[in-house]
mmCIF file of C-alpha atoms in Angstrom:
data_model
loop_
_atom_site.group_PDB
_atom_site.id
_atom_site.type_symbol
_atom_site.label_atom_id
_atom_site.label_comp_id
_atom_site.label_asym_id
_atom_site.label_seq_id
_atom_site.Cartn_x
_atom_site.Cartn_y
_atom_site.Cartn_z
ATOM 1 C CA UNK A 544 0.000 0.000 0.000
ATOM 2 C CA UNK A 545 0.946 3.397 -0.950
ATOM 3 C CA UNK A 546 0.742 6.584 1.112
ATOM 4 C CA UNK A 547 -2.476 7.875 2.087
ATOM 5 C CA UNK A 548 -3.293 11.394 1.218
ATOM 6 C CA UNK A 549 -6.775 12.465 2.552
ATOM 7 C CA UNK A 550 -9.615 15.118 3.007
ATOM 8 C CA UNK A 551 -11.819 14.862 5.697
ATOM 9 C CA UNK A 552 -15.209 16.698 6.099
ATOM 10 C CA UNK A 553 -15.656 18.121 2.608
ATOM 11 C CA UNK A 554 -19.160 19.662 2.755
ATOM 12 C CA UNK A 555 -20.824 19.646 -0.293
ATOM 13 C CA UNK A 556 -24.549 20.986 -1.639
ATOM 14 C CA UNK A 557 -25.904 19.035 -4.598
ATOM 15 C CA UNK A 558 -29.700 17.996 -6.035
ATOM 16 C CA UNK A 559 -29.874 14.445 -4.598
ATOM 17 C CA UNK A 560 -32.779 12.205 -3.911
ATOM 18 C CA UNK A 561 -35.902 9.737 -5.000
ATOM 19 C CA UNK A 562 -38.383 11.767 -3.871
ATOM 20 C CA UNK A 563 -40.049 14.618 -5.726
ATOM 21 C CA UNK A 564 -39.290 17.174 -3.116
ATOM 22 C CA UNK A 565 -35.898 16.276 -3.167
ATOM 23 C CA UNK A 566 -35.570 16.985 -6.982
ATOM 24 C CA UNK A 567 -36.284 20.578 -5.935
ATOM 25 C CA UNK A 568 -33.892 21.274 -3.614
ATOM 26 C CA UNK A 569 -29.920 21.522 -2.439
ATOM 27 C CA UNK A 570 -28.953 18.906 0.311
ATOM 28 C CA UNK A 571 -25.531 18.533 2.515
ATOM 29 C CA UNK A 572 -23.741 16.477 1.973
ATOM 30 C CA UNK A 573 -20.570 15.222 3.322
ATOM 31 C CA UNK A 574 -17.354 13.325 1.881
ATOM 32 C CA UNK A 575 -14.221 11.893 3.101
ATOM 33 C CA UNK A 576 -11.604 10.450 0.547
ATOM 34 C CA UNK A 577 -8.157 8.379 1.137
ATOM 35 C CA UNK A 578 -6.358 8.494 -2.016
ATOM 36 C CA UNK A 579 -3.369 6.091 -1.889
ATOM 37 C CA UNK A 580 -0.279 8.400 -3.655
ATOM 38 C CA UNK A 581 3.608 7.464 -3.359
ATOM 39 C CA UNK A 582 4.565 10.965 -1.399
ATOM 40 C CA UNK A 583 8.117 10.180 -1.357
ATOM 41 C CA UNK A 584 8.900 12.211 -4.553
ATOM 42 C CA UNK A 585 7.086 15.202 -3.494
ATOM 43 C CA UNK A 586 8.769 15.229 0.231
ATOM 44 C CA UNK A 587 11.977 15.334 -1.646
ATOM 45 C CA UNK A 588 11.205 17.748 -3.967
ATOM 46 C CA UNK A 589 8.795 20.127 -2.248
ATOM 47 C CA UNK A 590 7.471 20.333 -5.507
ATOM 48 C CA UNK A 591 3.557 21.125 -5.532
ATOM 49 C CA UNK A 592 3.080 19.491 -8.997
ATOM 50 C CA UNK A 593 4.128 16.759 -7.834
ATOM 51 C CA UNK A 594 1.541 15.807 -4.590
ATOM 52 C CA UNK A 595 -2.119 15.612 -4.955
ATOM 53 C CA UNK A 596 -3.543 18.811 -4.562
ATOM 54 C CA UNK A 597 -6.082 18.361 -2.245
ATOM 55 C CA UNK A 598 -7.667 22.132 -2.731
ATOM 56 C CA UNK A 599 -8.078 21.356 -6.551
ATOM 57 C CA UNK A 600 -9.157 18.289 -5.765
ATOM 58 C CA UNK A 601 -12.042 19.494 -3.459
ATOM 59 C CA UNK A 602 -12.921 22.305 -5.767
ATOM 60 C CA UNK A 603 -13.377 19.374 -7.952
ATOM 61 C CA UNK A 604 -16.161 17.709 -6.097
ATOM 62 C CA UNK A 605 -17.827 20.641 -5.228
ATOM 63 C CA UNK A 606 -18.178 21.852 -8.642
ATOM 64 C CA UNK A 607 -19.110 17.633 -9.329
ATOM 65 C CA UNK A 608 -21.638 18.229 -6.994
ATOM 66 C CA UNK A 609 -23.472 21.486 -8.219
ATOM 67 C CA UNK A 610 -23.335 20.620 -11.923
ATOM 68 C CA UNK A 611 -25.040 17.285 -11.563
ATOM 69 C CA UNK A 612 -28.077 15.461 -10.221
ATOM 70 C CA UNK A 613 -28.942 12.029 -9.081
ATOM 71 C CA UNK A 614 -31.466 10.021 -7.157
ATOM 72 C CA UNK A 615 -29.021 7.790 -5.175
ATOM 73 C CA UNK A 616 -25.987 8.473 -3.489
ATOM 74 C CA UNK A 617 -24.621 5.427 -4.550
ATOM 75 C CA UNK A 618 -24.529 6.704 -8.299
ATOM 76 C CA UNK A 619 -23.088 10.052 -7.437
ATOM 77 C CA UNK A 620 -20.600 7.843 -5.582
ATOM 78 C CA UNK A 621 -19.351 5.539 -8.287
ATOM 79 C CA UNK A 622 -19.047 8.463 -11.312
ATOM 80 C CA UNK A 623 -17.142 10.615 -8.863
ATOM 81 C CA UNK A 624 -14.851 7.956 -7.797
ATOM 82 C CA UNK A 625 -13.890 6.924 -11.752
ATOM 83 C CA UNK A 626 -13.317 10.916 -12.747
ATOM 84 C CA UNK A 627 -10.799 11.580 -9.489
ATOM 85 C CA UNK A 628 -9.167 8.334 -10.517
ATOM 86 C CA UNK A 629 -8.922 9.508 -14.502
ATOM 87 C CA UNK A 630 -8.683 13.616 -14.143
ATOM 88 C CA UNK A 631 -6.114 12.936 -10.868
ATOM 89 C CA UNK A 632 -4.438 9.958 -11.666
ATOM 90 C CA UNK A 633 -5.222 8.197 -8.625
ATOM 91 C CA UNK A 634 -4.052 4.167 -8.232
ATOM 92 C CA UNK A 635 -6.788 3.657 -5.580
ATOM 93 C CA UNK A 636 -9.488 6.059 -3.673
ATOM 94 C CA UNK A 637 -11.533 4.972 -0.849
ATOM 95 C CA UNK A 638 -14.594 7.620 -0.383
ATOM 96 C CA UNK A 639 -17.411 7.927 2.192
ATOM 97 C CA UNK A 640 -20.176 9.969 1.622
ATOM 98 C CA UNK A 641 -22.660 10.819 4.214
ATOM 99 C CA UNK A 642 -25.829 12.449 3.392
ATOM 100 C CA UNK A 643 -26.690 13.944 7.148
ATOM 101 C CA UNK A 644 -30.299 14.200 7.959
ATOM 102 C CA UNK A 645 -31.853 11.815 5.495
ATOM 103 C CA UNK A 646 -32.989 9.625 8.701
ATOM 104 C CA UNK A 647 -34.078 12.142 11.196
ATOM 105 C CA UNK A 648 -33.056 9.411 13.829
ATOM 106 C CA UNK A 649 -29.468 9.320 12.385
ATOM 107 C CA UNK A 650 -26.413 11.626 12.532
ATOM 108 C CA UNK A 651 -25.971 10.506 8.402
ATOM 109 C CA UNK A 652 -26.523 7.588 6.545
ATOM 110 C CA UNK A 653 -23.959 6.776 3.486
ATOM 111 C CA UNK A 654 -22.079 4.690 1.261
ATOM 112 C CA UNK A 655 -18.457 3.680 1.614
ATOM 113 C CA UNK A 656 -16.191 2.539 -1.778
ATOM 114 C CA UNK A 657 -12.909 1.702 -2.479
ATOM 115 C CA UNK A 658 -12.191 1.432 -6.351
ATOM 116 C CA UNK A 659 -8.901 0.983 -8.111
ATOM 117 C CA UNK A 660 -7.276 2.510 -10.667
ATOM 118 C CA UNK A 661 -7.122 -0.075 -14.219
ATOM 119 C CA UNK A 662 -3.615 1.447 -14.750
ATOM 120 C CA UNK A 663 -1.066 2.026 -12.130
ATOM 121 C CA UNK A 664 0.390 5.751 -12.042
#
C-alpha cells in the first residue's frame, strides 16, 4: 500500500434524492476520501506538482456536486470515484459519503467505496 493522502469533512450541496421534493432542492452532503499516492517524490522535492492537490481536488467535487443530479448516493458515488481516478491519476481512492439528515433518527446515513485505478500511475 501506498501513502495515504486524505480530506476529511468536505461539505458539499448538490440535487440528490428519490423523492419529488428532493428533486427541488440543495442537500448537505458530506465526503471523506483516502487516495493512496507514493509521497516520497514530493517530500523530496517540495514540488507542488508533484503531490495531490487536495484544494483542486475538493474544488473538484464541489463543482461535481453542483453541476449534476442524481437520485441515489450510490450513483453520485461511483461516477465521482472513476473521474478523481482519470482527471487525478489516482491508483486507488476509498470515499465515504454521508448524506446527514436523510434519517431524522441518524447523525448521516452513506455509502463507503474503495475502487482501483485499471492502470497504475
Amino acid at each position: 500500500m501506498q501513502d495515504l493522502v486524505f480530506i476529511e469533512g468536505l461539505k458539499a450541496q448538490a440535487v440528490i434524492g428519490v423523492y419529488d421534493w428532493e428533486k427541488k432542492i440543495q442537500q448537505d452532503l458530506v465526503f471523506d476520501l483516502e487516495m493512496e499516492h507514493d509521497n516520497r517524490v514530493p517530500a523530496e522535492t517540495d514540488d507542488l506538482a508533484k503531490t495531490l492537490d487536495y484544494e483542486a481536488i475538493s474544488n473538484y467535487i464541489l463543482t461535481f456536486c453542483a453541476e449534476r443530479q442524481f437520485e441515489l448516493i450510490e450513483t453520485l458515488a461511483e461516477h465521482l470515484v472513476g473521474e478523481l481516478i482519470g482527471q487525478f491519476k489516482l491508483n486507488a481512492v476509498t470515499l465515504t459519503l454521508r448524506k446527514p439528515g436523510a434519517v431524522p433518527a441518524a447523525q448521516a446515513v452513506g455509502v463507503k467505496i474503495h475502487r482501483k485505478s485499471a492502470v497504475t500511475y
